[in-house]
mmCIF file of N, CA and C in Angstrom:
data_model
loop_
_atom_site.group_PDB
_atom_site.id
_atom_site.type_symbol
_atom_site.label_atom_id
_atom_site.label_comp_id
_atom_site.label_asym_id
_atom_site.label_seq_id
_atom_site.Cartn_x
_atom_site.Cartn_y
_atom_site.Cartn_z
ATOM 1 N N MET A 198 118.478 125.099 138.710
ATOM 2 C CA MET A 198 117.630 124.065 139.271
ATOM 3 C C MET A 198 116.204 124.254 138.755
ATOM 4 N N THR A 199 115.615 123.199 138.287
ATOM 5 C CA THR A 199 114.265 123.240 137.753
ATOM 6 C C THR A 199 113.296 122.711 138.798
ATOM 7 N N ALA A 200 112.210 123.445 138.994
ATOM 8 C CA ALA A 200 111.183 123.009 139.941
ATOM 9 C C ALA A 200 110.128 122.213 139.182
ATOM 10 N N TYR A 201 109.718 121.113 139.742
ATOM 11 C CA TYR A 201 108.700 120.269 139.140
ATOM 12 C C TYR A 201 107.487 120.237 140.043
ATOM 13 N N GLU A 202 106.335 120.247 139.407
ATOM 14 C CA GLU A 202 105.100 120.095 140.160
ATOM 15 C C GLU A 202 104.564 118.698 139.881
ATOM 16 N N LEU A 203 104.364 117.949 140.916
ATOM 17 C CA LEU A 203 103.873 116.589 140.776
ATOM 18 C C LEU A 203 102.351 116.611 140.729
ATOM 19 N N THR A 204 101.799 115.965 139.740
ATOM 20 C CA THR A 204 100.347 115.880 139.631
ATOM 21 C C THR A 204 99.922 114.418 139.766
ATOM 22 N N TYR A 205 98.705 114.246 140.170
ATOM 23 C CA TYR A 205 98.151 112.911 140.374
ATOM 24 C C TYR A 205 96.902 112.782 139.507
ATOM 25 N N PRO A 206 97.007 112.017 138.425
ATOM 26 C CA PRO A 206 95.806 111.843 137.615
ATOM 27 C C PRO A 206 94.725 111.159 138.453
ATOM 28 N N HIS A 207 93.522 111.555 138.244
ATOM 29 C CA HIS A 207 92.356 110.981 138.922
ATOM 30 C C HIS A 207 92.131 111.536 140.330
ATOM 31 N N ILE A 208 93.047 112.379 140.843
ATOM 32 C CA ILE A 208 92.921 112.911 142.204
ATOM 33 C C ILE A 208 92.716 114.415 142.137
ATOM 34 N N SER A 209 91.766 114.891 142.911
ATOM 35 C CA SER A 209 91.493 116.323 143.032
ATOM 36 C C SER A 209 91.781 116.739 144.470
ATOM 37 N N LYS A 210 92.467 117.863 144.637
ATOM 38 C CA LYS A 210 92.780 118.348 145.984
ATOM 39 C C LYS A 210 92.634 119.861 145.991
ATOM 40 N N SER A 211 91.632 120.351 146.682
ATOM 41 C CA SER A 211 91.428 121.782 146.862
ATOM 42 C C SER A 211 91.977 122.181 148.221
ATOM 43 N N PRO A 212 92.385 123.446 148.370
ATOM 44 C CA PRO A 212 92.876 123.882 149.681
ATOM 45 C C PRO A 212 91.827 123.645 150.778
ATOM 46 N N ASN A 213 92.296 123.201 151.921
ATOM 47 C CA ASN A 213 91.447 122.953 153.095
ATOM 48 C C ASN A 213 90.402 121.855 152.878
ATOM 49 N N GLU A 214 90.601 121.019 151.890
ATOM 50 C CA GLU A 214 89.712 119.879 151.661
ATOM 51 C C GLU A 214 90.541 118.628 151.502
ATOM 52 N N ALA A 215 89.922 117.496 151.724
ATOM 53 C CA ALA A 215 90.608 116.214 151.582
ATOM 54 C C ALA A 215 90.774 115.872 150.108
ATOM 55 N N ALA A 216 91.850 115.176 149.785
ATOM 56 C CA ALA A 216 92.058 114.690 148.421
ATOM 57 C C ALA A 216 90.975 113.669 148.101
ATOM 58 N N GLN A 217 90.459 113.731 146.881
ATOM 59 C CA GLN A 217 89.354 112.860 146.496
ATOM 60 C C GLN A 217 89.497 112.450 145.041
ATOM 61 N N LEU A 218 88.708 111.476 144.643
ATOM 62 C CA LEU A 218 88.714 111.035 143.248
ATOM 63 C C LEU A 218 87.961 112.044 142.390
ATOM 64 N N VAL A 219 88.458 112.279 141.208
ATOM 65 C CA VAL A 219 87.790 113.192 140.280
ATOM 66 C C VAL A 219 86.466 112.589 139.817
ATOM 67 N N SER A 220 86.466 111.311 139.475
ATOM 68 C CA SER A 220 85.266 110.667 138.944
ATOM 69 C C SER A 220 84.205 110.387 140.004
ATOM 70 N N HIS A 221 84.624 110.282 141.252
ATOM 71 C CA HIS A 221 83.708 110.014 142.374
ATOM 72 C C HIS A 221 84.094 110.940 143.518
ATOM 73 N N PRO A 222 83.678 112.213 143.465
ATOM 74 C CA PRO A 222 84.134 113.190 144.467
ATOM 75 C C PRO A 222 83.809 112.832 145.916
ATOM 76 N N ARG A 223 82.877 111.935 146.132
ATOM 77 C CA ARG A 223 82.560 111.542 147.510
ATOM 78 C C ARG A 223 83.543 110.509 148.054
ATOM 79 N N ILE A 224 84.395 109.965 147.191
ATOM 80 C CA ILE A 224 85.387 108.978 147.611
ATOM 81 C C ILE A 224 86.711 109.696 147.857
ATOM 82 N N ARG A 225 87.107 109.706 149.118
ATOM 83 C CA ARG A 225 88.356 110.357 149.497
ATOM 84 C C ARG A 225 89.515 109.370 149.421
ATOM 85 N N VAL A 226 90.695 109.912 149.183
ATOM 86 C CA VAL A 226 91.902 109.077 149.160
ATOM 87 C C VAL A 226 92.015 108.317 150.482
ATOM 88 N N ALA A 227 91.697 108.976 151.582
ATOM 89 C CA ALA A 227 91.802 108.330 152.897
ATOM 90 C C ALA A 227 90.939 107.075 152.982
ATOM 91 N N GLN A 228 89.792 107.057 152.314
ATOM 92 C CA GLN A 228 88.930 105.873 152.353
ATOM 93 C C GLN A 228 89.594 104.695 151.645
ATOM 94 N N ILE A 229 90.229 104.971 150.527
ATOM 95 C CA ILE A 229 90.932 103.909 149.801
ATOM 96 C C ILE A 229 92.107 103.409 150.627
ATOM 97 N N VAL A 230 92.807 104.326 151.241
ATOM 98 C CA VAL A 230 93.970 103.973 152.063
ATOM 99 C C VAL A 230 93.548 103.132 153.263
ATOM 100 N N MET A 231 92.377 103.398 153.827
ATOM 101 C CA MET A 231 91.914 102.613 154.970
ATOM 102 C C MET A 231 91.748 101.136 154.603
ATOM 103 N N ASP A 232 91.308 100.853 153.378
ATOM 104 C CA ASP A 232 91.232 99.453 152.933
ATOM 105 C C ASP A 232 92.636 98.851 152.886
ATOM 106 N N TYR A 233 93.565 99.612 152.388
ATOM 107 C CA TYR A 233 94.954 99.143 152.307
ATOM 108 C C TYR A 233 95.513 98.880 153.706
ATOM 109 N N LEU A 234 95.307 99.812 154.617
ATOM 110 C CA LEU A 234 95.855 99.679 155.968
ATOM 111 C C LEU A 234 95.122 98.611 156.786
ATOM 112 N N SER A 235 93.806 98.549 156.657
ATOM 113 C CA SER A 235 93.012 97.616 157.461
ATOM 114 C C SER A 235 93.137 96.176 156.993
ATOM 115 N N TYR A 236 93.067 95.976 155.694
ATOM 116 C CA TYR A 236 93.008 94.623 155.158
ATOM 117 C C TYR A 236 94.276 94.190 154.438
ATOM 118 N N GLY A 237 95.157 95.147 154.133
ATOM 119 C CA GLY A 237 96.360 94.819 153.390
ATOM 120 C C GLY A 237 96.077 94.484 151.933
ATOM 121 N N TRP A 238 94.930 94.947 151.441
ATOM 122 C CA TRP A 238 94.537 94.641 150.076
ATOM 123 C C TRP A 238 95.448 95.315 149.058
ATOM 124 N N PRO A 239 95.870 94.587 148.032
ATOM 125 C CA PRO A 239 96.541 95.233 146.907
ATOM 126 C C PRO A 239 95.495 95.950 146.047
ATOM 127 N N VAL A 240 95.959 96.728 145.111
ATOM 128 C CA VAL A 240 95.066 97.504 144.246
ATOM 129 C C VAL A 240 94.024 96.619 143.568
ATOM 130 N N GLU A 241 94.444 95.479 143.079
ATOM 131 C CA GLU A 241 93.519 94.598 142.369
ATOM 132 C C GLU A 241 92.356 94.161 143.257
ATOM 133 N N GLU A 242 92.654 93.847 144.518
ATOM 134 C CA GLU A 242 91.588 93.424 145.440
ATOM 135 C C GLU A 242 90.682 94.595 145.790
ATOM 136 N N MET A 243 91.242 95.781 145.961
ATOM 137 C CA MET A 243 90.404 96.950 146.239
ATOM 138 C C MET A 243 89.414 97.167 145.099
ATOM 139 N N CYS A 244 89.871 96.965 143.868
ATOM 140 C CA CYS A 244 88.989 97.131 142.705
ATOM 141 C C CYS A 244 87.941 96.023 142.641
ATOM 142 N N ARG A 245 88.286 94.821 143.091
ATOM 143 C CA ARG A 245 87.291 93.737 143.144
ATOM 144 C C ARG A 245 86.237 94.038 144.204
ATOM 145 N N GLN A 246 86.670 94.560 145.329
ATOM 146 C CA GLN A 246 85.743 94.868 146.420
ATOM 147 C C GLN A 246 84.890 96.104 146.129
ATOM 148 N N HIS A 247 85.427 97.013 145.339
ATOM 149 C CA HIS A 247 84.734 98.266 144.990
ATOM 150 C C HIS A 247 84.749 98.402 143.467
ATOM 151 N N PRO A 248 83.811 97.765 142.770
ATOM 152 C CA PRO A 248 83.852 97.697 141.307
ATOM 153 C C PRO A 248 83.791 99.057 140.605
ATOM 154 N N TYR A 249 83.359 100.093 141.297
ATOM 155 C CA TYR A 249 83.302 101.427 140.696
ATOM 156 C C TYR A 249 84.690 102.063 140.597
ATOM 157 N N LEU A 250 85.694 101.489 141.258
ATOM 158 C CA LEU A 250 87.064 102.004 141.186
ATOM 159 C C LEU A 250 87.805 101.353 140.024
ATOM 160 N N THR A 251 88.610 102.149 139.345
ATOM 161 C CA THR A 251 89.497 101.590 138.337
ATOM 162 C C THR A 251 90.872 101.391 138.963
ATOM 163 N N GLN A 252 91.670 100.548 138.352
ATOM 164 C CA GLN A 252 93.027 100.352 138.864
ATOM 165 C C GLN A 252 93.818 101.648 138.785
ATOM 166 N N ALA A 253 93.620 102.423 137.732
ATOM 167 C CA ALA A 253 94.339 103.691 137.588
ATOM 168 C C ALA A 253 93.986 104.643 138.736
ATOM 169 N N GLU A 254 92.710 104.721 139.100
ATOM 170 C CA GLU A 254 92.288 105.590 140.202
ATOM 171 C C GLU A 254 92.895 105.120 141.523
ATOM 172 N N THR A 255 92.871 103.825 141.723
ATOM 173 C CA THR A 255 93.378 103.275 142.975
ATOM 174 C C THR A 255 94.885 103.443 143.070
ATOM 175 N N HIS A 256 95.595 103.216 141.991
ATOM 176 C CA HIS A 256 97.048 103.444 141.988
ATOM 177 C C HIS A 256 97.363 104.922 142.240
ATOM 178 N N ALA A 257 96.588 105.808 141.623
ATOM 179 C CA ALA A 257 96.805 107.245 141.845
ATOM 180 C C ALA A 257 96.573 107.610 143.314
ATOM 181 N N ALA A 258 95.523 107.039 143.907
ATOM 182 C CA ALA A 258 95.232 107.316 145.318
ATOM 183 C C ALA A 258 96.356 106.814 146.219
ATOM 184 N N MET A 259 96.853 105.631 145.927
ATOM 185 C CA MET A 259 97.945 105.090 146.739
ATOM 186 C C MET A 259 99.229 105.887 146.531
ATOM 187 N N GLY A 260 99.489 106.316 145.313
ATOM 188 C CA GLY A 260 100.652 107.165 145.058
ATOM 189 C C GLY A 260 100.552 108.474 145.823
ATOM 190 N N TYR A 261 99.353 109.062 145.812
ATOM 191 C CA TYR A 261 99.138 110.296 146.575
ATOM 192 C C TYR A 261 99.399 110.039 148.053
ATOM 193 N N TYR A 262 98.898 108.926 148.553
ATOM 194 C CA TYR A 262 99.094 108.594 149.968
ATOM 195 C C TYR A 262 100.577 108.488 150.315
ATOM 196 N N PHE A 263 101.336 107.758 149.526
ATOM 197 C CA PHE A 263 102.745 107.568 149.862
ATOM 198 C C PHE A 263 103.535 108.871 149.772
ATOM 199 N N ASP A 264 103.073 109.804 148.953
ATOM 200 C CA ASP A 264 103.729 111.113 148.872
ATOM 201 C C ASP A 264 103.230 112.097 149.920
ATOM 202 N N HIS A 265 102.065 111.852 150.500
ATOM 203 C CA HIS A 265 101.447 112.747 151.487
ATOM 204 C C HIS A 265 100.967 111.957 152.707
ATOM 205 N N GLN A 266 101.783 111.024 153.139
ATOM 206 C CA GLN A 266 101.362 110.084 154.169
ATOM 207 C C GLN A 266 100.955 110.769 155.477
ATOM 208 N N ALA A 267 101.705 111.756 155.913
ATOM 209 C CA ALA A 267 101.374 112.427 157.181
ATOM 210 C C ALA A 267 99.998 113.096 157.092
ATOM 211 N N GLU A 268 99.707 113.720 155.968
ATOM 212 C CA GLU A 268 98.414 114.393 155.770
ATOM 213 C C GLU A 268 97.262 113.395 155.835
ATOM 214 N N ILE A 269 97.382 112.298 155.109
ATOM 215 C CA ILE A 269 96.302 111.308 155.060
ATOM 216 C C ILE A 269 96.172 110.586 156.401
ATOM 217 N N ASP A 270 97.294 110.245 157.016
ATOM 218 C CA ASP A 270 97.239 109.589 158.335
ATOM 219 C C ASP A 270 96.548 110.489 159.353
ATOM 220 N N GLN A 271 96.783 111.794 159.282
ATOM 221 C CA GLN A 271 96.115 112.725 160.200
ATOM 222 C C GLN A 271 94.612 112.743 159.943
ATOM 223 N N GLN A 272 94.203 112.718 158.687
ATOM 224 C CA GLN A 272 92.771 112.671 158.366
ATOM 225 C C GLN A 272 92.134 111.406 158.931
ATOM 226 N N ILE A 273 92.821 110.287 158.809
ATOM 227 C CA ILE A 273 92.296 109.016 159.321
ATOM 228 C C ILE A 273 92.190 109.073 160.845
ATOM 229 N N ARG A 274 93.222 109.598 161.509
ATOM 230 C CA ARG A 274 93.174 109.734 162.977
ATOM 231 C C ARG A 274 92.010 110.623 163.412
ATOM 232 N N ALA A 275 91.828 111.748 162.728
ATOM 233 C CA ALA A 275 90.741 112.673 163.078
ATOM 234 C C ALA A 275 89.379 112.004 162.879
ATOM 235 N N GLU A 276 89.246 111.257 161.809
ATOM 236 C CA GLU A 276 87.987 110.547 161.561
ATOM 237 C C GLU A 276 87.720 109.495 162.636
ATOM 238 N N TRP A 277 88.761 108.777 163.046
ATOM 239 C CA TRP A 277 88.612 107.763 164.088
ATOM 240 C C TRP A 277 88.234 108.416 165.424
ATOM 241 N N GLN A 278 88.869 109.532 165.736
ATOM 242 C CA GLN A 278 88.537 110.239 166.978
ATOM 243 C C GLN A 278 87.097 110.727 166.958
ATOM 244 N N GLN A 279 86.645 111.229 165.804
ATOM 245 C CA GLN A 279 85.256 111.684 165.687
ATOM 246 C C GLN A 279 84.301 110.505 165.865
ATOM 247 N N PHE A 280 84.634 109.369 165.308
ATOM 248 C CA PHE A 280 83.816 108.172 165.468
ATOM 249 C C PHE A 280 83.724 107.789 166.945
ATOM 250 N N GLN A 281 84.864 107.794 167.632
ATOM 251 C CA GLN A 281 84.874 107.447 169.062
ATOM 252 C C GLN A 281 84.008 108.420 169.861
ATOM 253 N N THR A 282 84.121 109.698 169.567
ATOM 254 C CA THR A 282 83.317 110.710 170.258
ATOM 255 C C THR A 282 81.834 110.484 169.989
ATOM 256 N N ASP A 283 81.495 110.228 168.734
ATOM 257 C CA ASP A 283 80.094 109.995 168.382
ATOM 258 C C ASP A 283 79.540 108.775 169.106
ATOM 259 N N GLN A 284 80.344 107.735 169.258
ATOM 260 C CA GLN A 284 79.898 106.522 169.938
ATOM 261 C C GLN A 284 79.561 106.805 171.400
ATOM 262 N N GLU A 285 80.286 107.733 172.009
ATOM 263 C CA GLU A 285 80.041 108.059 173.415
ATOM 264 C C GLU A 285 78.799 108.925 173.590
ATOM 265 N N VAL A 286 78.485 109.731 172.592
ATOM 266 C CA VAL A 286 77.407 110.710 172.696
ATOM 267 C C VAL A 286 76.067 110.156 172.225
ATOM 268 N N VAL A 287 76.079 109.392 171.168
ATOM 269 C CA VAL A 287 74.837 108.900 170.561
ATOM 270 C C VAL A 287 74.272 107.771 171.408
ATOM 271 N N PRO A 288 73.009 107.887 171.790
ATOM 272 C CA PRO A 288 72.410 106.795 172.566
ATOM 273 C C PRO A 288 72.259 105.542 171.717
ATOM 274 N N ARG A 289 72.399 104.414 172.363
ATOM 275 C CA ARG A 289 72.262 103.121 171.669
ATOM 276 C C ARG A 289 70.792 102.840 171.406
ATOM 277 N N SER A 290 70.537 102.146 170.301
ATOM 278 C CA SER A 290 69.163 101.796 169.939
ATOM 279 C C SER A 290 68.646 100.723 170.884
ATOM 280 N N PRO A 291 67.329 100.639 171.031
ATOM 281 C CA PRO A 291 66.758 99.572 171.863
ATOM 282 C C PRO A 291 67.173 98.186 171.370
ATOM 283 N N PHE A 292 67.274 98.007 170.058
ATOM 284 C CA PHE A 292 67.699 96.727 169.499
ATOM 285 C C PHE A 292 69.117 96.384 169.968
ATOM 286 N N TYR A 293 70.015 97.345 169.890
ATOM 287 C CA TYR A 293 71.393 97.124 170.322
ATOM 288 C C TYR A 293 71.420 96.753 171.806
ATOM 289 N N LEU A 294 70.688 97.488 172.631
ATOM 290 C CA LEU A 294 70.677 97.231 174.071
ATOM 291 C C LEU A 294 70.141 95.824 174.376
ATOM 292 N N GLN A 295 69.092 95.421 173.650
ATOM 293 C CA GLN A 295 68.527 94.092 173.855
ATOM 294 C C GLN A 295 69.535 93.012 173.448
ATOM 295 N N MET A 296 70.190 93.187 172.310
ATOM 296 C CA MET A 296 71.171 92.198 171.853
ATOM 297 C C MET A 296 72.380 92.157 172.798
ATOM 298 N N LYS A 297 72.794 93.287 173.302
ATOM 299 C CA LYS A 297 73.915 93.333 174.243
ATOM 300 C C LYS A 297 73.536 92.596 175.529
ATOM 301 N N ALA A 298 72.309 92.799 175.998
ATOM 302 C CA ALA A 298 71.845 92.116 177.202
ATOM 303 C C ALA A 298 71.815 90.597 177.010
ATOM 304 N N GLN A 299 71.582 90.153 175.791
ATOM 305 C CA GLN A 299 71.554 88.730 175.496
ATOM 306 C C GLN A 299 72.943 88.174 175.173
ATOM 307 N N GLY A 300 73.938 89.062 175.167
ATOM 308 C CA GLY A 300 75.312 88.625 174.916
ATOM 309 C C GLY A 300 75.665 88.488 173.452
ATOM 310 N N VAL A 301 74.809 88.981 172.561
ATOM 311 C CA VAL A 301 75.093 88.888 171.123
ATOM 312 C C VAL A 301 76.192 89.865 170.735
ATOM 313 N N PHE A 302 76.185 91.044 171.318
ATOM 314 C CA PHE A 302 77.224 92.052 171.037
ATOM 315 C C PHE A 302 78.204 92.110 172.157
#
C-alpha cells in the first residue's frame, strides 16, 4: 500500500495555525469559505468580489475546505462565538446609541 500526501497549491498550513493563502497570508481559508457559506457564491463571484484573489487560489481554498470541513467549520464557530462575546463586552458608541434610540438600528 502506498501512502500519498495531499498538497494544496496556494495554501499554507502550519501546526496550530489556520490554513491561509500563500500569496496573502492574512487571508485565511475560513474567510473564503464564509463567502461561500453566507452568500452561496461560486469561485468566479468570489474573485469578482475580491479582485486580489485568483481562481486558482479560491479553488485551492475550497478544495482544502471540503477535505478539512470539520476543522474549518470549528474555526468559523469559534470566530462567531468570539464576535458574540465581544459584542456583549464592548460598550456601544454614542452614535450607535443615538441611532438605536431613533429606530435606525
